[in-house]
Coordinates of C-alpha atoms in Angstrom, one line a residue:
X1453 CA -110.5 55.6 -84.4
X1454 CA -113.8 57.2 -85.5
X1455 CA -114.4 59.4 -88.5
X1456 CA -117.1 62.0 -88.7
X1457 CA -118.2 63.9 -91.8
X1458 CA -118.6 67.7 -91.6
X1459 CA -122.2 69.0 -91.7
X1460 CA -123.5 70.1 -95.0
X1461 CA -124.0 73.8 -95.4
X1462 CA -127.1 75.3 -93.9
X1463 CA -129.5 77.4 -95.9
X1464 CA -128.1 80.7 -94.8
X1465 CA -124.6 79.7 -95.6
X1466 CA -125.7 78.4 -99.1
X1467 CA -127.5 81.7 -99.9
X1468 CA -124.6 83.8 -98.7
X1469 CA -122.1 81.7 -100.7
X1470 CA -124.2 82.1 -103.9
X1471 CA -124.5 85.8 -103.4
X1472 CA -120.8 86.2 -102.8
X1473 CA -119.9 84.0 -105.8
X1474 CA -122.2 86.0 -108.1
X1475 CA -120.7 89.3 -106.9
X1476 CA -117.2 88.0 -107.4
X1477 CA -118.0 86.7 -110.9
X1478 CA -119.4 90.1 -111.9
X1479 CA -116.6 92.2 -110.3
X1480 CA -114.1 91.6 -113.2
X1481 CA -116.6 92.9 -115.7
X1482 CA -116.7 96.3 -113.9
X1483 CA -113.5 97.7 -115.6
X1484 CA -115.3 97.2 -119.0
X1485 CA -117.7 100.0 -117.9
X1486 CA -114.8 102.4 -117.5
X1487 CA -113.4 104.7 -120.2
X1488 CA -110.7 104.1 -121.3
X1489 CA -110.9 100.4 -121.1
X1490 CA -108.4 98.8 -118.8
X1491 CA -107.9 95.0 -119.3
X1492 CA -105.1 94.8 -116.7
X1493 CA -107.5 95.6 -113.9
X1494 CA -110.0 93.1 -115.1
X1495 CA -107.5 90.3 -115.4
X1496 CA -105.8 91.1 -112.1
X1497 CA -109.1 91.2 -110.3
X1498 CA -110.1 87.8 -111.8
X1499 CA -106.8 86.2 -110.6
X1500 CA -107.3 87.6 -107.1
X1501 CA -111.0 86.3 -107.1
X1502 CA -109.9 82.9 -108.2
X1503 CA -107.3 82.7 -105.4
X1504 CA -109.9 83.8 -102.8
X1505 CA -112.5 81.3 -104.0
X1506 CA -110.1 78.4 -104.2
X1507 CA -108.5 79.2 -100.8
X1508 CA -111.9 79.5 -99.2
X1509 CA -113.1 76.2 -100.7
X1510 CA -109.9 74.5 -99.5
X1511 CA -110.6 75.5 -95.9
X1512 CA -113.7 73.4 -95.8
X1513 CA -113.1 70.6 -93.3
X1514 CA -113.3 67.3 -95.1
X1515 CA -113.5 65.1 -92.1
X1516 CA -113.1 65.0 -88.3
X1517 CA -111.2 62.1 -86.9
X1518 CA -111.1 61.1 -83.3
X1519 CA -108.7 58.5 -81.9
X1520 CA -107.9 57.7 -78.3
X1521 CA -105.8 60.8 -77.7
X1522 CA -106.4 63.5 -80.4
X1523 CA -109.2 65.1 -82.5
X1524 CA -108.0 65.8 -86.1
X1525 CA -109.8 68.3 -88.3
X1526 CA -108.6 67.8 -91.8
X1527 CA -109.0 70.2 -94.7
X1528 CA -107.0 70.6 -98.0
X1529 CA -104.3 72.6 -96.4
X1530 CA -103.5 70.2 -93.5
X1531 CA -105.0 69.3 -90.2
X1532 CA -105.7 70.9 -86.8
X1533 CA -105.0 68.7 -83.7
X1534 CA -106.9 69.0 -80.5
X1535 CA -105.5 66.8 -77.6
X1536 CA -108.3 65.0 -75.8
X1537 CA -106.7 65.2 -72.4
X1538 CA -106.6 69.0 -72.6
X1539 CA -110.4 69.4 -73.2
X1540 CA -112.1 71.2 -70.3
X1541 CA -115.6 71.2 -71.7
X1542 CA -117.6 70.4 -74.8
X1543 CA -121.1 71.7 -75.5
X1544 CA -123.6 72.3 -78.3
X1545 CA -124.1 75.9 -79.5
X1546 CA -127.7 76.2 -80.4
X1547 CA -127.9 80.0 -80.4
X1548 CA -126.9 82.0 -83.5
X1549 CA -125.2 84.9 -81.7
X1550 CA -123.4 87.8 -83.4
X1551 CA -119.9 86.7 -84.0
X1552 CA -116.9 88.8 -85.0
X1553 CA -114.5 87.5 -87.6
X1554 CA -111.0 88.2 -86.4
X1555 CA -109.1 86.6 -89.3
X1556 CA -110.7 84.1 -91.7
X1557 CA -113.6 83.3 -94.0
X1558 CA -116.9 84.6 -92.9
X1559 CA -119.6 82.9 -95.0
X1560 CA -118.1 81.8 -98.3
X1561 CA -118.6 78.0 -98.1
X1562 CA -118.7 78.3 -94.3
X1563 CA -116.9 80.0 -91.4
X1564 CA -113.2 79.2 -91.0
X1565 CA -110.4 80.9 -89.1
X1566 CA -110.4 83.0 -86.0
X1567 CA -113.6 84.5 -84.6
X1568 CA -114.5 86.4 -81.5
X1569 CA -110.8 87.0 -80.8
X1570 CA -109.1 83.6 -80.3
X1571 CA -111.8 81.0 -81.2
X1572 CA -110.8 78.7 -84.0
X1573 CA -113.8 77.9 -86.2
X1574 CA -114.2 75.1 -88.8
X1575 CA -117.9 75.5 -89.3
X1576 CA -120.0 74.7 -92.4
X1577 CA -123.4 74.6 -90.6
X1578 CA -124.2 77.2 -87.9
X1579 CA -127.1 75.0 -86.7
X1580 CA -124.8 72.1 -85.8
X1581 CA -122.0 73.9 -83.9
X1582 CA -120.1 72.2 -81.2
X1583 CA -117.8 74.2 -78.9
X1584 CA -114.7 72.6 -77.5
X1585 CA -112.9 74.6 -74.7
X1586 CA -109.4 73.5 -73.7
X1587 CA -107.9 74.0 -70.2
X1588 CA -105.7 76.8 -71.6
X1589 CA -108.9 78.7 -72.6
X1590 CA -108.5 78.1 -76.3
X1591 CA -111.8 77.4 -78.0
X1592 CA -112.5 75.4 -81.1
X1593 CA -115.9 75.4 -82.9
X1594 CA -116.8 72.6 -85.2
X1595 CA -119.9 71.4 -87.1
X1596 CA -120.0 67.6 -87.4
X1597 CA -123.0 66.1 -89.3
X1598 CA -124.2 64.3 -86.0
X1599 CA -123.3 66.7 -83.2
X1600 CA -124.8 64.6 -80.4
X1601 CA -123.0 61.4 -81.5
X1602 CA -119.8 63.4 -81.8
X1603 CA -120.1 64.9 -78.4
X1604 CA -121.0 61.6 -76.8
X1605 CA -118.0 59.9 -78.4
X1606 CA -115.6 62.6 -77.0
X1607 CA -117.2 62.4 -73.5
X1608 CA -116.9 58.6 -73.5
X1609 CA -113.2 58.9 -74.4
X1610 CA -112.6 61.5 -71.7
X1611 CA -113.9 59.1 -69.0

Protein backbone atom coordinates (compact mmCIF):
# COMPACT_ATOMS: atom_id res chain seq x y z
CA UNK A 1 0.00 0.00 0.00
CA UNK A 2 1.35 3.38 -1.02
CA UNK A 3 0.06 6.78 0.08
CA UNK A 4 0.35 9.95 -2.00
CA UNK A 5 -0.35 13.49 -0.90
CA UNK A 6 -2.57 15.72 -2.95
CA UNK A 7 -0.78 18.54 -4.75
CA UNK A 8 -0.77 21.94 -3.11
CA UNK A 9 -2.99 24.55 -4.76
CA UNK A 10 -1.49 26.21 -7.83
CA UNK A 11 -1.21 30.00 -8.06
CA UNK A 12 -4.39 30.42 -10.13
CA UNK A 13 -6.47 28.35 -7.69
CA UNK A 14 -5.06 30.27 -4.70
CA UNK A 15 -5.93 33.63 -6.28
CA UNK A 16 -9.39 32.42 -7.25
CA UNK A 17 -9.97 31.08 -3.71
CA UNK A 18 -8.93 34.38 -2.10
CA UNK A 19 -11.18 36.40 -4.43
CA UNK A 20 -14.18 34.12 -3.79
CA UNK A 21 -13.61 34.15 -0.01
CA UNK A 22 -13.36 37.98 0.04
CA UNK A 23 -16.54 38.26 -2.00
CA UNK A 24 -18.35 35.78 0.26
CA UNK A 25 -17.21 37.62 3.39
CA UNK A 26 -18.47 40.96 2.04
CA UNK A 27 -21.79 39.60 0.80
CA UNK A 28 -23.50 39.48 4.24
CA UNK A 29 -22.71 43.19 4.68
CA UNK A 30 -24.77 44.13 1.60
CA UNK A 31 -28.17 44.09 3.41
CA UNK A 32 -26.86 46.85 5.71
CA UNK A 33 -26.85 49.15 2.68
CA UNK A 34 -30.56 48.59 2.13
CA UNK A 35 -33.27 50.71 3.67
CA UNK A 36 -35.03 49.48 5.77
CA UNK A 37 -32.34 47.37 7.40
CA UNK A 38 -32.99 43.62 7.21
CA UNK A 39 -30.87 41.55 9.62
CA UNK A 40 -32.59 38.28 8.67
CA UNK A 41 -31.17 38.42 5.12
CA UNK A 42 -27.70 39.15 6.46
CA UNK A 43 -27.73 36.29 8.98
CA UNK A 44 -29.26 33.85 6.50
CA UNK A 45 -26.68 34.71 3.83
CA UNK A 46 -23.87 34.30 6.39
CA UNK A 47 -25.15 30.82 7.34
CA UNK A 48 -25.38 29.77 3.68
CA UNK A 49 -21.88 31.11 2.99
CA UNK A 50 -20.44 29.19 5.94
CA UNK A 51 -22.06 25.98 4.71
CA UNK A 52 -20.63 26.54 1.19
CA UNK A 53 -17.11 27.29 2.45
CA UNK A 54 -17.01 24.39 4.92
CA UNK A 55 -18.43 21.96 2.34
CA UNK A 56 -15.95 23.09 -0.31
CA UNK A 57 -13.03 22.79 2.10
CA UNK A 58 -14.19 19.31 3.14
CA UNK A 59 -14.06 18.14 -0.48
CA UNK A 60 -10.29 18.67 -0.68
CA UNK A 61 -8.75 15.22 -1.13
CA UNK A 62 -6.54 14.60 1.91
CA UNK A 63 -4.66 11.65 0.44
CA UNK A 64 -4.60 9.15 -2.38
CA UNK A 65 -3.93 5.54 -1.39
CA UNK A 66 -3.04 2.75 -3.80
CA UNK A 67 -3.06 -0.90 -2.79
CA UNK A 68 -2.82 -3.98 -5.00
CA UNK A 69 -6.37 -3.72 -6.28
CA UNK A 70 -7.88 -0.26 -5.59
CA UNK A 71 -7.08 3.46 -5.65
CA UNK A 72 -8.75 5.34 -2.79
CA UNK A 73 -9.24 9.11 -2.88
CA UNK A 74 -10.07 10.26 0.64
CA UNK A 75 -11.67 13.54 1.67
CA UNK A 76 -13.59 14.57 4.80
CA UNK A 77 -16.88 13.18 3.46
CA UNK A 78 -15.60 9.70 2.60
CA UNK A 79 -13.66 8.02 -0.16
CA UNK A 80 -13.85 7.32 -3.85
CA UNK A 81 -12.72 3.85 -4.98
CA UNK A 82 -11.21 3.14 -8.38
CA UNK A 83 -10.59 -0.58 -9.11
CA UNK A 84 -7.15 -1.01 -10.69
CA UNK A 85 -8.24 -3.92 -12.92
CA UNK A 86 -10.82 -1.67 -14.61
CA UNK A 87 -8.31 1.02 -15.66
CA UNK A 88 -8.07 1.35 -19.43
CA UNK A 89 -5.56 4.22 -19.56
CA UNK A 90 -3.74 6.72 -17.40
CA UNK A 91 -2.10 9.86 -18.69
CA UNK A 92 -0.85 13.24 -17.61
CA UNK A 93 -2.98 16.26 -18.59
CA UNK A 94 -0.59 19.09 -19.30
CA UNK A 95 -2.95 21.40 -21.20
CA UNK A 96 -5.28 23.73 -19.37
CA UNK A 97 -8.32 23.34 -21.59
CA UNK A 98 -11.66 24.96 -21.04
CA UNK A 99 -13.65 22.64 -18.78
CA UNK A 100 -17.33 22.77 -17.95
CA UNK A 101 -18.45 22.17 -14.40
CA UNK A 102 -21.49 19.92 -14.43
CA UNK A 103 -21.96 19.67 -10.66
CA UNK A 104 -19.36 20.53 -8.06
CA UNK A 105 -16.88 23.13 -6.88
CA UNK A 106 -15.11 25.08 -9.58
CA UNK A 107 -12.20 26.96 -8.03
CA UNK A 108 -12.83 27.39 -4.30
CA UNK A 109 -9.94 25.35 -2.79
CA UNK A 110 -9.75 23.37 -6.05
CA UNK A 111 -11.97 21.60 -8.54
CA UNK A 112 -14.16 18.82 -7.13
CA UNK A 113 -17.18 17.05 -8.52
CA UNK A 114 -18.41 16.40 -12.05
CA UNK A 115 -16.84 18.24 -14.97
CA UNK A 116 -17.29 17.93 -18.74
CA UNK A 117 -20.33 15.74 -18.28
CA UNK A 118 -19.27 12.59 -16.44
CA UNK A 119 -15.65 13.21 -15.42
CA UNK A 120 -15.09 13.01 -11.66
CA UNK A 121 -12.51 15.57 -10.55
CA UNK A 122 -10.54 15.74 -7.30
CA UNK A 123 -8.06 18.40 -8.38
CA UNK A 124 -6.21 20.94 -6.25
CA UNK A 125 -3.54 21.83 -8.80
CA UNK A 126 -4.40 22.15 -12.50
CA UNK A 127 -0.72 21.84 -13.44
CA UNK A 128 -0.41 18.34 -11.95
CA UNK A 129 -3.53 16.65 -13.34
CA UNK A 130 -3.63 12.91 -14.02
CA UNK A 131 -6.50 11.42 -16.03
CA UNK A 132 -7.59 7.86 -15.30
CA UNK A 133 -9.99 6.34 -17.81
CA UNK A 134 -11.83 3.13 -16.97
CA UNK A 135 -12.98 0.42 -19.40
CA UNK A 136 -16.56 1.63 -18.88
CA UNK A 137 -15.61 5.09 -20.17
CA UNK A 138 -15.81 6.76 -16.76
CA UNK A 139 -13.03 9.28 -16.18
CA UNK A 140 -11.33 10.39 -12.95
CA UNK A 141 -8.99 13.38 -12.79
CA UNK A 142 -6.65 13.68 -9.80
CA UNK A 143 -3.72 15.89 -8.83
CA UNK A 144 -1.11 14.01 -6.77
CA UNK A 145 1.97 15.96 -5.61
CA UNK A 146 4.24 13.70 -7.73
CA UNK A 147 2.23 12.82 -10.85
CA UNK A 148 5.00 10.87 -12.61
CA UNK A 149 5.68 8.67 -9.57
CA UNK A 150 1.93 8.15 -9.09
CA UNK A 151 1.42 7.12 -12.73
CA UNK A 152 4.48 4.85 -12.68
CA UNK A 153 3.21 3.12 -9.55
CA UNK A 154 -0.18 2.44 -11.13
CA UNK A 155 1.36 1.19 -14.38
CA UNK A 156 3.63 -1.17 -12.44
CA UNK A 157 0.66 -2.56 -10.52
CA UNK A 158 -1.30 -3.08 -13.75
CA UNK A 159 1.44 -5.30 -15.22
